[in-house]
PDB file of C-alpha atoms in Angstrom:
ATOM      1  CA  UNK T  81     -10.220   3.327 -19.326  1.00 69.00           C
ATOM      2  CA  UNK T  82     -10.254   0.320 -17.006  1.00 77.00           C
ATOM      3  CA  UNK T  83     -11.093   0.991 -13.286  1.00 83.00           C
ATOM      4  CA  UNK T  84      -7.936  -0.279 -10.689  1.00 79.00           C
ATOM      5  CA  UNK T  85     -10.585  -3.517  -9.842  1.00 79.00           C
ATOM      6  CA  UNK T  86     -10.340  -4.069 -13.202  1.00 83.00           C
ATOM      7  CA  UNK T  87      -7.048  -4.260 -13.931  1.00 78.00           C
ATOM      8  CA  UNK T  88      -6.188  -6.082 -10.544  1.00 80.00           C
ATOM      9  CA  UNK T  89      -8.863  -8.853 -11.651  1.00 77.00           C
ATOM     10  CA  UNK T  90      -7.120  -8.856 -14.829  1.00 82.00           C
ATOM     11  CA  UNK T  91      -3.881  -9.439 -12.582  1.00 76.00           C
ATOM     12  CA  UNK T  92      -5.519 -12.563 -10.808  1.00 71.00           C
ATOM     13  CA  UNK T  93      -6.558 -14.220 -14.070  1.00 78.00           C
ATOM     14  CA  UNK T  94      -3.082 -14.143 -15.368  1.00 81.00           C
ATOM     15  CA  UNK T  95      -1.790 -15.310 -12.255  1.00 74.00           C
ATOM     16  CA  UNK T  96      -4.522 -18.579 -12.330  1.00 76.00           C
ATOM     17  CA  UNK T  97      -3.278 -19.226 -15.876  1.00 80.00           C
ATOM     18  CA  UNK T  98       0.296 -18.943 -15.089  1.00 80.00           C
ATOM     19  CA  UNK T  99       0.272 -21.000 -11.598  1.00 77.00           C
ATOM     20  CA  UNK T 100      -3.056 -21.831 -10.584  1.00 78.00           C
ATOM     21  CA  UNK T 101      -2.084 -23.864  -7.404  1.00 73.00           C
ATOM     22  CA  UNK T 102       0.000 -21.214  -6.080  1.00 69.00           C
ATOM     23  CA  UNK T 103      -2.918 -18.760  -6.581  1.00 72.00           C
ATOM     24  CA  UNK T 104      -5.592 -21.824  -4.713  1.00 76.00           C
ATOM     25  CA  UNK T 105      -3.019 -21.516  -1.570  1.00 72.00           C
ATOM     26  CA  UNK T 106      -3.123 -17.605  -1.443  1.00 73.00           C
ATOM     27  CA  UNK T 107      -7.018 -17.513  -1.363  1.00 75.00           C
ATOM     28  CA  UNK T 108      -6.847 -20.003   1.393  1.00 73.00           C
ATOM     29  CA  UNK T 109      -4.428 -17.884   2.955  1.00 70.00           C
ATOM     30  CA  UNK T 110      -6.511 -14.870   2.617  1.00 68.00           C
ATOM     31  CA  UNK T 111      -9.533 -16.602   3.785  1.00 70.00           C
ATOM     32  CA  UNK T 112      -7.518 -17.763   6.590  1.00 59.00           C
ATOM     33  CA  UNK T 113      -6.569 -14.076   7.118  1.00 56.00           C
ATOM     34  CA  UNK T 114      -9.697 -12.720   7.269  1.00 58.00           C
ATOM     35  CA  UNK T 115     -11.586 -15.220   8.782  1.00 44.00           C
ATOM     36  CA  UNK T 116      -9.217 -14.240  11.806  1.00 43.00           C
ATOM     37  CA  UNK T 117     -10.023 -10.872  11.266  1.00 50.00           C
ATOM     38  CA  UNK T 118      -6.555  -9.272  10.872  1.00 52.00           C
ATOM     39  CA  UNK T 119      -6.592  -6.113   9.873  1.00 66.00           C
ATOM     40  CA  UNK T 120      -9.577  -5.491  12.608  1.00 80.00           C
ATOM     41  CA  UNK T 121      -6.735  -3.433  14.281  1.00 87.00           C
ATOM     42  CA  UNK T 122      -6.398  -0.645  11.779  1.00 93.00           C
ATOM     43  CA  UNK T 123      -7.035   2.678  12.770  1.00 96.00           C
ATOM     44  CA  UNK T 124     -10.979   3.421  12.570  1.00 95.00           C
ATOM     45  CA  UNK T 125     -12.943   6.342  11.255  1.00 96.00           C
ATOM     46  CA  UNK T 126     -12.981   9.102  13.559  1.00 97.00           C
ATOM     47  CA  UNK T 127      -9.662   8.213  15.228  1.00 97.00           C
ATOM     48  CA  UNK T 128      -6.715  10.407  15.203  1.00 97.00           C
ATOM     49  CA  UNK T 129      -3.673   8.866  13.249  1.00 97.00           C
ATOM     50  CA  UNK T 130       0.151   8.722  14.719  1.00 97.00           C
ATOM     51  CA  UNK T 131       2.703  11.142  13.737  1.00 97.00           C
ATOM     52  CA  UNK T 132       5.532   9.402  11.455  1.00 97.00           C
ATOM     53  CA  UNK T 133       8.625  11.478   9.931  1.00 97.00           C
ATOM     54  CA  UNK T 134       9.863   8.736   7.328  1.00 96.00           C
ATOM     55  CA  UNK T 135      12.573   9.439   4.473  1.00 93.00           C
ATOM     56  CA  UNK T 136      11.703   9.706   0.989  1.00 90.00           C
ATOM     57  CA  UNK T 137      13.060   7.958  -1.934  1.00 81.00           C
ATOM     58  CA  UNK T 138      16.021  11.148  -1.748  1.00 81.00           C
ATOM     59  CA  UNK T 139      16.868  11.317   1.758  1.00 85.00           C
ATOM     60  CA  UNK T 140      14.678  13.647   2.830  1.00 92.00           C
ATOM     61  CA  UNK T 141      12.792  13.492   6.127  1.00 95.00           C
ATOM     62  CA  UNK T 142       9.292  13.801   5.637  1.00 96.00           C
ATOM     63  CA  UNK T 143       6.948  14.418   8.027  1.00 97.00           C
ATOM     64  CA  UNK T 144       3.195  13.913   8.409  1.00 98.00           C
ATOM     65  CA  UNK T 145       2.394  16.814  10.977  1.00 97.00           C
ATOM     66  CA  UNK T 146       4.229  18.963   8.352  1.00 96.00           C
ATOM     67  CA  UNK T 147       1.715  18.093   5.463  1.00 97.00           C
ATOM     68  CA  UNK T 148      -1.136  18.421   7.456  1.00 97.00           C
ATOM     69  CA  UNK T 149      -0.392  21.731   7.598  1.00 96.00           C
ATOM     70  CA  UNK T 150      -1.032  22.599   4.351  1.00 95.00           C
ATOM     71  CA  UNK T 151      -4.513  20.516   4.054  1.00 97.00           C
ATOM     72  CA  UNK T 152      -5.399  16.776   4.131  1.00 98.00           C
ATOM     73  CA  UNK T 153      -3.164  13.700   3.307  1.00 98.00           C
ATOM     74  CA  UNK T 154      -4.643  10.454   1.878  1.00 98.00           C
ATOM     75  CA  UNK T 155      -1.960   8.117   3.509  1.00 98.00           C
ATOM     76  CA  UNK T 156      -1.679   4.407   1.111  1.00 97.00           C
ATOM     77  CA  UNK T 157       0.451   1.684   2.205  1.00 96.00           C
ATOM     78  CA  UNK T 158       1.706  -0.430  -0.267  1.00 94.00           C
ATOM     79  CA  UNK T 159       3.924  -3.568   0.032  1.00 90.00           C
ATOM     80  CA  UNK T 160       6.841  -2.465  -2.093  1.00 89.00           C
ATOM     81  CA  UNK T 161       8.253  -1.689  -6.081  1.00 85.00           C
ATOM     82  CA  UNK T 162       8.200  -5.628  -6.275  1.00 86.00           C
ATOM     83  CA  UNK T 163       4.636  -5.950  -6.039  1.00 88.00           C
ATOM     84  CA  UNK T 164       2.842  -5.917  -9.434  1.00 89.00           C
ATOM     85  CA  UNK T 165      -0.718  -5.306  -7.987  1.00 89.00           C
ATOM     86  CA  UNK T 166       1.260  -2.546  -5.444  1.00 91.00           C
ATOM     87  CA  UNK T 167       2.368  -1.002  -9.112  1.00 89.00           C
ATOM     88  CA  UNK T 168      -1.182  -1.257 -10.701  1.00 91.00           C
ATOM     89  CA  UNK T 169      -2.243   1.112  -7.643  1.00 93.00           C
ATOM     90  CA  UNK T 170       0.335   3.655  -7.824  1.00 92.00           C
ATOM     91  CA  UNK T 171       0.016   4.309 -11.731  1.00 90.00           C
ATOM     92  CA  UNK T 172      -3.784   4.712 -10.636  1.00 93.00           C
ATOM     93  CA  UNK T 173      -2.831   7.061  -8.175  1.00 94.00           C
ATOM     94  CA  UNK T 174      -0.521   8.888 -10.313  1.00 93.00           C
ATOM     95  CA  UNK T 175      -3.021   9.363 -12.987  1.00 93.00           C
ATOM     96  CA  UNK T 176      -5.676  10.765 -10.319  1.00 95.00           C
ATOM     97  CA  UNK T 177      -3.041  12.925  -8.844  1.00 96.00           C
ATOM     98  CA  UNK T 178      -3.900  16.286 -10.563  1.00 96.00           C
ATOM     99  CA  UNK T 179      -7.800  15.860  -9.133  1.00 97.00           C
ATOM    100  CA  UNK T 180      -6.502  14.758  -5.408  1.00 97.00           C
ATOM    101  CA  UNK T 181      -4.091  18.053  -5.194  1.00 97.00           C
ATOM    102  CA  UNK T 182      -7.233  20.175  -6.667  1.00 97.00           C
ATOM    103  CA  UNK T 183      -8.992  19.328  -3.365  1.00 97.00           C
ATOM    104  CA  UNK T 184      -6.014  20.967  -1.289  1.00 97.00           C
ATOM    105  CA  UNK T 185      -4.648  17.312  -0.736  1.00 98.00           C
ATOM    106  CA  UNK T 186      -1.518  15.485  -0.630  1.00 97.00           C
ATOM    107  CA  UNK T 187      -0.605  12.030  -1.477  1.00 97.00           C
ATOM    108  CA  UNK T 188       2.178   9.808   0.334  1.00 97.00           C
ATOM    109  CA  UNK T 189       2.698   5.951  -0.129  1.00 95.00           C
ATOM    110  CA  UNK T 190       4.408   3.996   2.229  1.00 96.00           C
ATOM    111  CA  UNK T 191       6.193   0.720   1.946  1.00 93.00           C
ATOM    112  CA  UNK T 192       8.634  -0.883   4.024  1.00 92.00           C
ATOM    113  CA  UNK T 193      11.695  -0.441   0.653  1.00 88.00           C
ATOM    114  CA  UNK T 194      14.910   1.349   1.851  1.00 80.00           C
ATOM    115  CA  UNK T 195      14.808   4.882   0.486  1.00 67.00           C
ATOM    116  CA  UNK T 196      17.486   3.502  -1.890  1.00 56.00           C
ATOM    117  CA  UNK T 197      15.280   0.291  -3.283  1.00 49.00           C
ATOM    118  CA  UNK T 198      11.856   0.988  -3.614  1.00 47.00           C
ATOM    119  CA  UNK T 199      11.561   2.878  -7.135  1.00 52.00           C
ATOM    120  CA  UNK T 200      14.041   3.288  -9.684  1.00 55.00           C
ATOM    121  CA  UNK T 201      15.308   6.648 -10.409  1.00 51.00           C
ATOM    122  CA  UNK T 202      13.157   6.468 -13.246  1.00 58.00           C
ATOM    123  CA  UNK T 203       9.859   5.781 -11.030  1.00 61.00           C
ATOM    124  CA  UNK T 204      10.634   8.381  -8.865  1.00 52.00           C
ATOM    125  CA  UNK T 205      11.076  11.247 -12.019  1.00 52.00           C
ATOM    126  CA  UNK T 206       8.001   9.888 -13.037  1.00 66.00           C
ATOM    127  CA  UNK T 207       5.411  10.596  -9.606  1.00 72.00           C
ATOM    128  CA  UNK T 208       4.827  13.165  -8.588  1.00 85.00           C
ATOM    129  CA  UNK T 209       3.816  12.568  -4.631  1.00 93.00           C
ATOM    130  CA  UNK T 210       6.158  11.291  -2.034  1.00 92.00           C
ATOM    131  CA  UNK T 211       7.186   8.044  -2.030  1.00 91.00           C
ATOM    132  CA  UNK T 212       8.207   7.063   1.862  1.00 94.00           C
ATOM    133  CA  UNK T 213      10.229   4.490   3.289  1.00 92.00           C
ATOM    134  CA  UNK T 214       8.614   2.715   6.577  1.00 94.00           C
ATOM    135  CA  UNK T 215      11.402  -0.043   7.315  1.00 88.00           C
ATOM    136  CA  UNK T 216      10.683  -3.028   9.558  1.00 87.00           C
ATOM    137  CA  UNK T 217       7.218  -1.421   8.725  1.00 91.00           C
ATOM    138  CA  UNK T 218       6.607   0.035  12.246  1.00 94.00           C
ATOM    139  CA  UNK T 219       4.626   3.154  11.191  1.00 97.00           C
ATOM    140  CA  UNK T 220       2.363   0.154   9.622  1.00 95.00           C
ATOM    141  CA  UNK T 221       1.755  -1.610  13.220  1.00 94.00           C
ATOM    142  CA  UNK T 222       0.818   1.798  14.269  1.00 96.00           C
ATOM    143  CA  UNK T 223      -1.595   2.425  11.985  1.00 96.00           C
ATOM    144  CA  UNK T 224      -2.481  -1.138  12.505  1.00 94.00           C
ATOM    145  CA  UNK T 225      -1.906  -2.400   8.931  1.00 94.00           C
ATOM    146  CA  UNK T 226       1.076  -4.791   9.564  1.00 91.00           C
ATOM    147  CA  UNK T 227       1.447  -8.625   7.899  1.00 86.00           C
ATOM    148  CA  UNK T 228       2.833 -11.701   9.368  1.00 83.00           C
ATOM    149  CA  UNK T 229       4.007 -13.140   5.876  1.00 79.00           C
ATOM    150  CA  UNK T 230       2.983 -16.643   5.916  1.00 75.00           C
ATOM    151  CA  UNK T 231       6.027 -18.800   5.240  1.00 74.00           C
ATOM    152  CA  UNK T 232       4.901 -20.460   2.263  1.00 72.00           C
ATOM    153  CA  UNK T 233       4.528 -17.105   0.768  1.00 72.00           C
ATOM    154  CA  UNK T 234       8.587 -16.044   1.805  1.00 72.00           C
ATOM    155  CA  UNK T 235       9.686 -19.128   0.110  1.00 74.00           C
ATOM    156  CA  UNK T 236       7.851 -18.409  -3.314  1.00 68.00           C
ATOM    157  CA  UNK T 237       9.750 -15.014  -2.887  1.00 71.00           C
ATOM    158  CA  UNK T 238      12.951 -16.643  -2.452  1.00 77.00           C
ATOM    159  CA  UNK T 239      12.837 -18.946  -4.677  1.00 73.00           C
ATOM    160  CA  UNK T 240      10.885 -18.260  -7.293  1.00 73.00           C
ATOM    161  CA  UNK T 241      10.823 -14.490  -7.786  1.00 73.00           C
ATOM    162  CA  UNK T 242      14.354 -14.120  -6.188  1.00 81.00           C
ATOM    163  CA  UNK T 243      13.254 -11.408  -3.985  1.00 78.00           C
ATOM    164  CA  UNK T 244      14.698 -11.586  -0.185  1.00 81.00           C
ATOM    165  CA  UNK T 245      12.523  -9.569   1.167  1.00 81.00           C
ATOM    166  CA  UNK T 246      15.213  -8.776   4.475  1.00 78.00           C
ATOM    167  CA  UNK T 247      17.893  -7.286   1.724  1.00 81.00           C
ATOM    168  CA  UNK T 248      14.973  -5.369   0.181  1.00 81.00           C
ATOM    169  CA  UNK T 249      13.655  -4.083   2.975  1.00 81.00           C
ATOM    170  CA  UNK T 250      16.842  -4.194   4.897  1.00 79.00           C
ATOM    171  CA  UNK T 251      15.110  -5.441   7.903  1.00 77.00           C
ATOM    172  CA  UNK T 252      12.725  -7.659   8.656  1.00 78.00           C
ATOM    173  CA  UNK T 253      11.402  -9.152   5.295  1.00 78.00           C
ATOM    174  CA  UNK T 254       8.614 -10.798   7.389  1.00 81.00           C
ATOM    175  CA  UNK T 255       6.294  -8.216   8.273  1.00 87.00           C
ATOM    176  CA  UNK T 256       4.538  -6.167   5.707  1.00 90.00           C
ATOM    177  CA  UNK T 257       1.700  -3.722   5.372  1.00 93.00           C
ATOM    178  CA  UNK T 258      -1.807  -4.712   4.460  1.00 91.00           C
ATOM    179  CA  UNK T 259      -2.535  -2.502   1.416  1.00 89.00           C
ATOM    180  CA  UNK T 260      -4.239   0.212   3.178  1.00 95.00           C
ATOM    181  CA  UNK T 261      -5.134   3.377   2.185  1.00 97.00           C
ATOM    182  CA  UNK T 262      -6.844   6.285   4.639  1.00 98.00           C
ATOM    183  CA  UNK T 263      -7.902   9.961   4.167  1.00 98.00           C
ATOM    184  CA  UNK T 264      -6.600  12.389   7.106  1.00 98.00           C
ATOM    185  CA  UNK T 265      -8.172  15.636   7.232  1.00 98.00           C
ATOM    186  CA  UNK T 266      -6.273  18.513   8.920  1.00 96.00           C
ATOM    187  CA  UNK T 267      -7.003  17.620  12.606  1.00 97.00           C
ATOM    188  CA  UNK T 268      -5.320  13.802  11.689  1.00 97.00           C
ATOM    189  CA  UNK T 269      -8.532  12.484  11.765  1.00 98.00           C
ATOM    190  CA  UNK T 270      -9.152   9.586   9.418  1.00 98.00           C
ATOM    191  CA  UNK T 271     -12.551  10.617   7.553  1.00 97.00           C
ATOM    192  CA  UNK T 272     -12.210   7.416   5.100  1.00 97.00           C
ATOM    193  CA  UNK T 273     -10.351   4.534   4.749  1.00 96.00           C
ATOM    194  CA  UNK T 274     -10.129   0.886   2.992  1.00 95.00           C
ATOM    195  CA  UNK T 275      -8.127  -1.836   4.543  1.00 92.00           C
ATOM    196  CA  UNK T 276      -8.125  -5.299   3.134  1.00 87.00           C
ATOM    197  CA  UNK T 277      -6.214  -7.940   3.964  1.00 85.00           C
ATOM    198  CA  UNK T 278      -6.480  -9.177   0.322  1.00 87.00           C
ATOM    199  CA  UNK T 279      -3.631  -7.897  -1.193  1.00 84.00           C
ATOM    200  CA  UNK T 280      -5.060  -8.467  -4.612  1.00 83.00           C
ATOM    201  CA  UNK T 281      -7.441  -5.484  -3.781  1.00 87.00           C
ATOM    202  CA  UNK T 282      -7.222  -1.815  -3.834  1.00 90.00           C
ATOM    203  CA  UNK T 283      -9.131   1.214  -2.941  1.00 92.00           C
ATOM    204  CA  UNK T 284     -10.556   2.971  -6.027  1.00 93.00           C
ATOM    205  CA  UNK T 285      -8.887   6.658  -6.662  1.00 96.00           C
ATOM    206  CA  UNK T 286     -12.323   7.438  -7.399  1.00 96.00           C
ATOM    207  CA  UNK T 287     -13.428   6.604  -3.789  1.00 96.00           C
ATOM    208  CA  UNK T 288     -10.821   8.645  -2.485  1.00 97.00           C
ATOM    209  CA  UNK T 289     -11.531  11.888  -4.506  1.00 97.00           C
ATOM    210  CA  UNK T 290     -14.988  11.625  -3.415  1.00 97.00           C
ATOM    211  CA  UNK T 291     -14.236  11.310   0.204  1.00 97.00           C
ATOM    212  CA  UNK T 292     -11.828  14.451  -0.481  1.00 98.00           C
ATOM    213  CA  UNK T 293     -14.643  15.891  -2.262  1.00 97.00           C
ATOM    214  CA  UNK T 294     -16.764  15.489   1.146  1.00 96.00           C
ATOM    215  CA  UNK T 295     -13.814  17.484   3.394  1.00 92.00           C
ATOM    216  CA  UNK T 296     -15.033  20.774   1.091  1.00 77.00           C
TER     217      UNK T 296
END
């Protein structure tokens, strides 16, 4: 079975095939990005994380203090259902899912989607964790994971992929989260975490079992 790198490098290749100059402008983008270090504002081992009571893809108000209750909660922010590296992760994290809750664990992922728009009814049936809806992605600028989408990238939305990312989102379509991913333990204490402004990358379930695996 391929590892998530894997299959997200598989992603990139495609995309060079397919559009190779559109894929030369995000990597300057993303070096751009992280040559001015954003991201370098995400919340750092050791450091407690906010408090966030976000709806889920039913309505329901979920809370973070509430799971925390119950044990630790590996917290991933993803950039929505539209995302095909975002949906590479999540299938990942679905297939893990049985080993994260056997370490007293929960999993939520975050994206700024309406409740209503960011899985099908389909998706939803199909995982098995929570599934939370962050809009205008503020609980990401807390956590210190948010995106200024670069305006060449908003165009290729609109245009090409015929996403508007404000009717998705139902707010502001120019802010989104830095696929992030962090493991709280009980206190809200982040213990691990992988932020990366590269949205083409994603922390390993792997990596996350094993810091789980250090909690007990």
């Amino acid at each position: 079975m391929q590892s998530l790198q894997q299959q997200t490098e598989a992603k990139i290749a495609e995309g060079r095939q397919k559009n190779p100059a559109f894929m030369q402008k995000i990597d300057e983008i993303i070096a751009q990005s992280k040559s001015f270090q954003q991201g370098k504002d995400a919340i750092k081992l050791g450091q407690n994380v906010p408090n966030f009571s976000l709806p889920n893809a039913n309505g329901q108000t979920i809370s973070l203090a509430n799971l925390l209750h119950k044990g630790p909660v590996v917290v991933t922010f993803y950039r929505g259902s539209w995302c095909p590296y975002c949906n590479l992760q999540l299938r990942a994290l679905q297939a893990r899912l049985s080993d994260i809750n056997a370490l007293g664990a929960q999993l939520v992922a975050i994206s700024p989607q309406i409740p209503d728009g960011s899985m099908t009814q389909d998706e939803i049936s199909n995982m098995d964790f929570e599934v939370l809806s962050d809009q205008d992605a503020k609980v990401a600028v807390q956590f210190g994971v948010a995106w200024q989408v670069p305006a060449f990238l908003s165009e290729h939305m609109r245009v090409d992929r015929k996403l508007d990312l404000n009717a998705i989102n139902n707010g502001n379509g120019a802010i989104l989260p830095i696929p992030a991913t962090f493991v709280v333990d009980r206190d809200g204490v982040v213990v691990w975490r992988f932020v990366d402004v590269d949205y083409r990358t994603r922390s390993e379930p792997n990596d996350i079992i094993n810091a789980l695996k250090a909690l007990s």
